[in-house]
Coordinates of C-alpha atoms in Angstrom, one line a residue:
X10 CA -23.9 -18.7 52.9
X11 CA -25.9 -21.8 51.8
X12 CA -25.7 -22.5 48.0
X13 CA -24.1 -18.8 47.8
X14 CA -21.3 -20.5 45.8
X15 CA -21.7 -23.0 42.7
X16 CA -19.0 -24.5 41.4
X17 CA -19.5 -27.0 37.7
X18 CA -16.4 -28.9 36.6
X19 CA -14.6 -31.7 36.0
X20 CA -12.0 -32.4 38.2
X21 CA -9.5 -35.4 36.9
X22 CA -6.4 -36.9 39.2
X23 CA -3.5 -37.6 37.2
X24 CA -2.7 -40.2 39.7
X25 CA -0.6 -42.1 37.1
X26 CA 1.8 -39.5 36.6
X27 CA 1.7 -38.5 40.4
X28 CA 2.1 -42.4 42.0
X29 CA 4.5 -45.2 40.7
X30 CA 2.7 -48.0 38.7
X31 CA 0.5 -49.6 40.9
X32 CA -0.3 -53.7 40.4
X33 CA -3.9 -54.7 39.5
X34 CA -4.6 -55.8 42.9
X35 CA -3.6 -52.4 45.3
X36 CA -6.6 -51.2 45.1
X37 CA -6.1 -47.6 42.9
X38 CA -7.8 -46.7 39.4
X39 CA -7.4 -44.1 36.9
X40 CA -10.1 -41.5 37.9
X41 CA -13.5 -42.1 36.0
X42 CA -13.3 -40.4 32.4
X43 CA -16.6 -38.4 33.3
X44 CA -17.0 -35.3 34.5
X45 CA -17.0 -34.9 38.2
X46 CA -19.1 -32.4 39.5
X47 CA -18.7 -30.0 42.6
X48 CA -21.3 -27.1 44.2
X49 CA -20.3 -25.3 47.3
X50 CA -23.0 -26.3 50.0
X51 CA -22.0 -23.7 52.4
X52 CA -19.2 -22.0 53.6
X53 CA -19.5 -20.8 57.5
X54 CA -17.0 -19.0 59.4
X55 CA -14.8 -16.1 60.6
X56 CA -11.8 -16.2 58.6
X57 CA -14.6 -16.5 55.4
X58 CA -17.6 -14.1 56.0
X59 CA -19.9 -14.0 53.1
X60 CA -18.5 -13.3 49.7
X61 CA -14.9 -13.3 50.4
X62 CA -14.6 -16.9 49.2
X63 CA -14.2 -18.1 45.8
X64 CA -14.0 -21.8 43.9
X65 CA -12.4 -22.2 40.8
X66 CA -11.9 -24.9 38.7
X67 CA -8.3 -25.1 35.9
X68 CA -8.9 -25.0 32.5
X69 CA -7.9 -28.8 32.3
X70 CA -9.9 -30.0 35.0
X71 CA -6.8 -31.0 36.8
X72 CA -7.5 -29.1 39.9
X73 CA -9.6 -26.6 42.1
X74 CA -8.6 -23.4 43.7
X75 CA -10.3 -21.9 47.2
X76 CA -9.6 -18.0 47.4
X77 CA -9.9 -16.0 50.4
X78 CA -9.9 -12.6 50.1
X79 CA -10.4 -11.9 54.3
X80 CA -8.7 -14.5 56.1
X81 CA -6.8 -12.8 58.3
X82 CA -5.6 -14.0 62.2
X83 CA -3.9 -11.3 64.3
X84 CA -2.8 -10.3 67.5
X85 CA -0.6 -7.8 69.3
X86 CA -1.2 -4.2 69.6
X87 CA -4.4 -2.5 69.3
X88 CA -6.2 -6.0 67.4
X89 CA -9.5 -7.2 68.4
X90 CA -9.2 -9.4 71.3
X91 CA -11.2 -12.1 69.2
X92 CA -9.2 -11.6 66.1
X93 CA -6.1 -14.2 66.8
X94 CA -8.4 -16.7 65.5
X95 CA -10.1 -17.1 62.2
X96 CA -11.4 -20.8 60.9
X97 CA -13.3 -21.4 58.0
X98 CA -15.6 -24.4 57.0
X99 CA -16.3 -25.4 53.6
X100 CA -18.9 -27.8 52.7
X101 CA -18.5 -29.3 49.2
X102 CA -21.4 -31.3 47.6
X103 CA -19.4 -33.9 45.3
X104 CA -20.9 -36.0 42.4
X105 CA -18.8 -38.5 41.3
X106 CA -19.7 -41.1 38.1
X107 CA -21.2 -44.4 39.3
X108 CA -19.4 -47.1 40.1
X109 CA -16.1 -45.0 41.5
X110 CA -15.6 -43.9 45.0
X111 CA -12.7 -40.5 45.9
X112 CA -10.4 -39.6 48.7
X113 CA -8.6 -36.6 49.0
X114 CA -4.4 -37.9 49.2
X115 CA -2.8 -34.3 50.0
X116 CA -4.2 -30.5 50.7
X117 CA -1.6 -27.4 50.0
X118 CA -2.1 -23.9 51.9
X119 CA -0.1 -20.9 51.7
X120 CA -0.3 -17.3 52.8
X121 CA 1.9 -14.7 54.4
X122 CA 3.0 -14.5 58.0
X123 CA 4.1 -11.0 59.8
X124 CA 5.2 -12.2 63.1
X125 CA 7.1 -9.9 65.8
X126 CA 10.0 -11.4 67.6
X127 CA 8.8 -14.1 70.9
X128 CA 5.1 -14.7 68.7
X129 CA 3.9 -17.6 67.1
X130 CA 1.5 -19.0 64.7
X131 CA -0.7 -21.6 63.4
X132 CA -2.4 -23.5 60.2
X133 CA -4.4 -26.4 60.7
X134 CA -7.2 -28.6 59.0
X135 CA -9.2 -31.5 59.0
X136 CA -11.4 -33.4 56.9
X137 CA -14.5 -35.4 57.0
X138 CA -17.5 -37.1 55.1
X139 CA -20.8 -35.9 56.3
X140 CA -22.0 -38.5 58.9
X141 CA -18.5 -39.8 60.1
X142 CA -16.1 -38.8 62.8
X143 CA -14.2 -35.5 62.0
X144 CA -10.5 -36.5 61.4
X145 CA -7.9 -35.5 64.1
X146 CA -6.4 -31.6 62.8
X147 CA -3.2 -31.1 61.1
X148 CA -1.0 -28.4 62.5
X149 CA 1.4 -26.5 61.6
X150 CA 3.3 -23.7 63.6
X151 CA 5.7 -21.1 63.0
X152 CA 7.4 -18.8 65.1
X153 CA 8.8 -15.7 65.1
X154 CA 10.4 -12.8 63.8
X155 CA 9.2 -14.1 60.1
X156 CA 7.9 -11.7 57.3
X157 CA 7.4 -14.0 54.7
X158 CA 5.5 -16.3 52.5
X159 CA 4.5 -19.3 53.9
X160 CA 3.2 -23.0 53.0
X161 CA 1.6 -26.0 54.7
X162 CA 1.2 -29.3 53.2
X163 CA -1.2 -32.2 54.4
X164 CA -0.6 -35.3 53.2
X165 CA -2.2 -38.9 53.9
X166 CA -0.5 -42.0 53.6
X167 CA -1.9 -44.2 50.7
X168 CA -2.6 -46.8 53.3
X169 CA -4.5 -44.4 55.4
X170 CA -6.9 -42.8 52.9
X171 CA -10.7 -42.2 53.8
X172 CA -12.5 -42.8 50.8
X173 CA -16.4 -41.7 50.3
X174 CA -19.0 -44.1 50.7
X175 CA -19.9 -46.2 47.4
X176 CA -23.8 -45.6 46.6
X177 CA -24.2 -42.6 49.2
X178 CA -24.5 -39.1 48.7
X179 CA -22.4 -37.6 51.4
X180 CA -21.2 -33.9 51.5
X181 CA -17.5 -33.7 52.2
X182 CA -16.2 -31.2 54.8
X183 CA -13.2 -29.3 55.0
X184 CA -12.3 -27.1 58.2
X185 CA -9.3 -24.8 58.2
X186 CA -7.9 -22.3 60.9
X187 CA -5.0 -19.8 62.0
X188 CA -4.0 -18.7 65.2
X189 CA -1.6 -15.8 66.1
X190 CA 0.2 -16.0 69.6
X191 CA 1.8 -12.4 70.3
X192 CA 4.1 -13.4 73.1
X193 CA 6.1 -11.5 75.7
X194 CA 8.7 -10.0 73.8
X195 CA 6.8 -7.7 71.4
X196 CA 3.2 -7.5 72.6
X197 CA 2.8 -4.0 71.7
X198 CA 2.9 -4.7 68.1
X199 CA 0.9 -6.5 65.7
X200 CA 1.9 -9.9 64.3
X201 CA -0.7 -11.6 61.6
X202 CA -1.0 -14.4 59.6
X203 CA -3.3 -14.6 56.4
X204 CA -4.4 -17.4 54.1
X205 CA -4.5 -16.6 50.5
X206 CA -5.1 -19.7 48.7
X207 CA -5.6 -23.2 49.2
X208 CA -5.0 -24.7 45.1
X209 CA -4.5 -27.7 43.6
X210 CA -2.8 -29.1 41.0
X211 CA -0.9 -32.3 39.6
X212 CA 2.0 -31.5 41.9
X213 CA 0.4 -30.1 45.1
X214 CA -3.5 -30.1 46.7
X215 CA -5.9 -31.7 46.5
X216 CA -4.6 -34.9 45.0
X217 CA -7.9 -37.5 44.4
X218 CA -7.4 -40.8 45.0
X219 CA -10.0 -43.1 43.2
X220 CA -11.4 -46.8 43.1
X221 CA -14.0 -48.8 41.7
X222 CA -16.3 -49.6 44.3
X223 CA -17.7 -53.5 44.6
X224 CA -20.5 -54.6 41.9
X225 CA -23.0 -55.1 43.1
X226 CA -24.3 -59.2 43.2

């Protein structure tokens, strides 16, 4: 669904009120005081078929919200043989102020899981910069019998971060995806898994981690 999504906005990492003080020299910067702008490139995949995904920005620039309305995994009973995975790809087109460079510190997912008794789930993601090796997924199962709510964090150690290439123009990619396992036990019925939301905000997703890149000579 190329450039079937726009998103404008600022968004601003209160890293200051999220990280201890930092000293001059460890490498992390109050985010740039202009506005930081996002469009949706594309967004490909089963568990997000054309207009059941949404971006949002908050009202204080603080964070962005993906909304699915049709990510759904499930397994068991009559489901489509195919339907026990769904995986969405989002490809975001970020324009960050000269001079500064981003990486994303944390991701937050959450949904509702309906899983018979002997099945089992699972949430994963990974993220990349247009051009470099795709980062190893994160997973995260659950088993059950659970019919609940349920959350997934990522988070990257400060030491670890990716950030974006200073000077270059490269989109950043985000690749989600559940999996239902029906099992033995309970094979007649249906167990699913859905993702609701993946949000951000100064306590959960989608941290941004920001530094000045070198000046140029």
């Amino acid at each position: 669904m190329a450039g079937g999504l726009l998103l404008s906005g600022a968004i601003a990492a209160l890293l200051t009120s999220a990280l201890p003080a930092q000293s001059p020299s460890s490498g992390f910067d109050d985010p740039p005081p202009d506005k930081i702008i996002i469009k949706v490139a594309t967004v490909n995949g089963s568990g997000c078929p054309q207009g059941t995904a949404a971006v949002a920005v908050s009202e204080d620039n603080t964070a962005f919200t993906v909304t699915y309305s049709d990510y759904l995994a499930q397994a068991g009973g009559n489901s489509d043989p195919t339907a026990f995975r769904r995986n969405c790809q989002l490809s975001l087109v970020v324009h960050v102020p000269g001079g500064f460079t981003y990486a994303i510190a944390s991701a937050d997912y959450r949904g509702f899981a309906s899983l018979q008794r002997g099945a089992s789930a699972s949430q994963r993601a990974s993220y990349y910069f247009q051009g470099s090796p795709s980062t190893v997924y994160k997973n995260h199962p659950f088993s059950g019998p659970l019919n609940d709510n349920w959350q997934a964090t990522d988070e990257t150690d400060w030491a670890q971060l990716v950030y974006a290439p200073c000077g270059v123009q490269r989109n950043f990619n985000i690749n989600t995806e559940l999996r239902v396992n029906a099992g033995t036990q309970s094979a007649d019925k249906v167990s699913f898994m859905t993702m609701d939301s993946t949000d951000g905000d100064i306590s959960t997703v989608y941290h941004l981690a920001w530094k000045e890149c070198p000046k140029k000579s």
